[in-house]
């Protein structure tokens, strides 16, 4: 029985290689095309995922940048700088008689 199966497989293989070259070639091309579609779809999905991740990161960094700009504006405000100078650094405005004006020749 197994000898008949072996012979049948041998006959089919020989038939494909001699008479059925065109259908075999077309079958191989169809398989290669299907694998290319799977490969391309996989890489496209990976690229879309990376793009979404990058857009999320960009949005997070943009929000952080806006917050830092607001913080910088608040810290550089004139009244706050003057308040810190008076309270923390114990600075005061010099009297007008102690002011020295330097001019360039």
C-alpha atoms as one frame of an Amber mdcrd trajectory, in Angstrom:
protein
   0.000   0.000   0.000   2.735   2.475   0.913   4.530   1.582  -2.310   1.466
   2.660  -4.287   1.339   5.979  -2.441   4.995   6.529  -3.105   4.484   5.782
  -6.766   1.446   8.065  -6.943   3.395  10.934  -5.350   6.246  10.288  -7.782
   3.852  10.301 -10.732   2.246  13.582  -9.587   5.632  15.225  -9.080   6.861
  14.132 -12.490   3.602  15.302 -14.063   3.932  18.736 -12.445   7.538  19.099
 -13.560   6.933  17.994 -17.151   3.387  18.763 -18.280   2.226  21.150 -15.555
   5.082  23.665 -15.522   2.875  26.678 -16.241   0.286  25.931 -13.527   3.084
  25.164 -11.068   4.807  28.446 -11.923   1.511  30.316 -11.536   0.906  28.622
  -8.180   4.337  29.680  -6.966   3.754  33.256  -8.173   0.387  33.370  -6.390
   2.029  32.133  -3.190   4.831  34.707  -3.491   2.279  37.463  -4.121   0.252
  36.419  -1.070   3.375  36.441   1.106   4.284  39.902  -0.201   0.814  41.175
   0.729   1.153  39.763   4.260   4.648  41.230   4.630   3.552  44.663   3.370
   0.469  44.697   5.600   2.580  43.836   8.639   5.084  46.616   7.943   2.296
  49.109   7.252   0.669  48.328  10.585   4.001  48.719  12.349   4.543  52.096
  10.677   1.065  53.302  11.660   1.678  52.237  15.266   5.012  54.072  15.349
   3.394  57.162  13.831   0.626  57.166  16.459   3.201  56.766  19.200   5.279
  59.640  17.817   2.201  61.891  17.555   1.315  61.134  21.179   4.861  61.936
  22.270   4.787  65.172  20.259   1.542  66.211  21.933   2.958  65.433  25.380
   6.116  67.440  24.657   4.066  70.317  23.249   1.995  70.470  26.445   5.140
  70.377  28.569   6.686  73.176  26.485   3.576  75.366  26.937   3.668  74.757
  30.688   7.351  75.698  30.814   6.672  78.915  28.889   3.920  79.813  31.374
   6.221  79.028  34.285   9.026  81.120  32.792   6.656  84.037  32.275   5.412
  83.813  35.848   8.915  83.598  37.300  10.234  86.507  35.230   7.406  88.864
  36.140   8.779  92.192  37.401   6.715  92.342  40.591   7.797  88.836  41.593
  11.474  89.597  40.969  11.167  92.775  43.011   9.377  90.918  45.833  12.096
  88.203  45.952  14.818  90.861  45.970  13.253  92.667  48.937  12.177  89.650
  51.029  14.732  86.921  50.362  17.838  88.904  49.405  17.098  91.870  51.693
  17.839  94.335  48.926  16.570  97.869  48.918  16.668 100.816  46.589  19.701
 103.050  47.220  19.157 106.612  48.303  19.527 109.184  45.588  22.565 110.758
  47.275  24.391 107.371  47.184  23.747 106.774  43.493  26.786 107.054  41.211
  26.323 107.734  37.536  29.098 106.544  35.233  29.426 108.050  31.791  31.644
 106.985  28.954  34.006 109.591  27.485
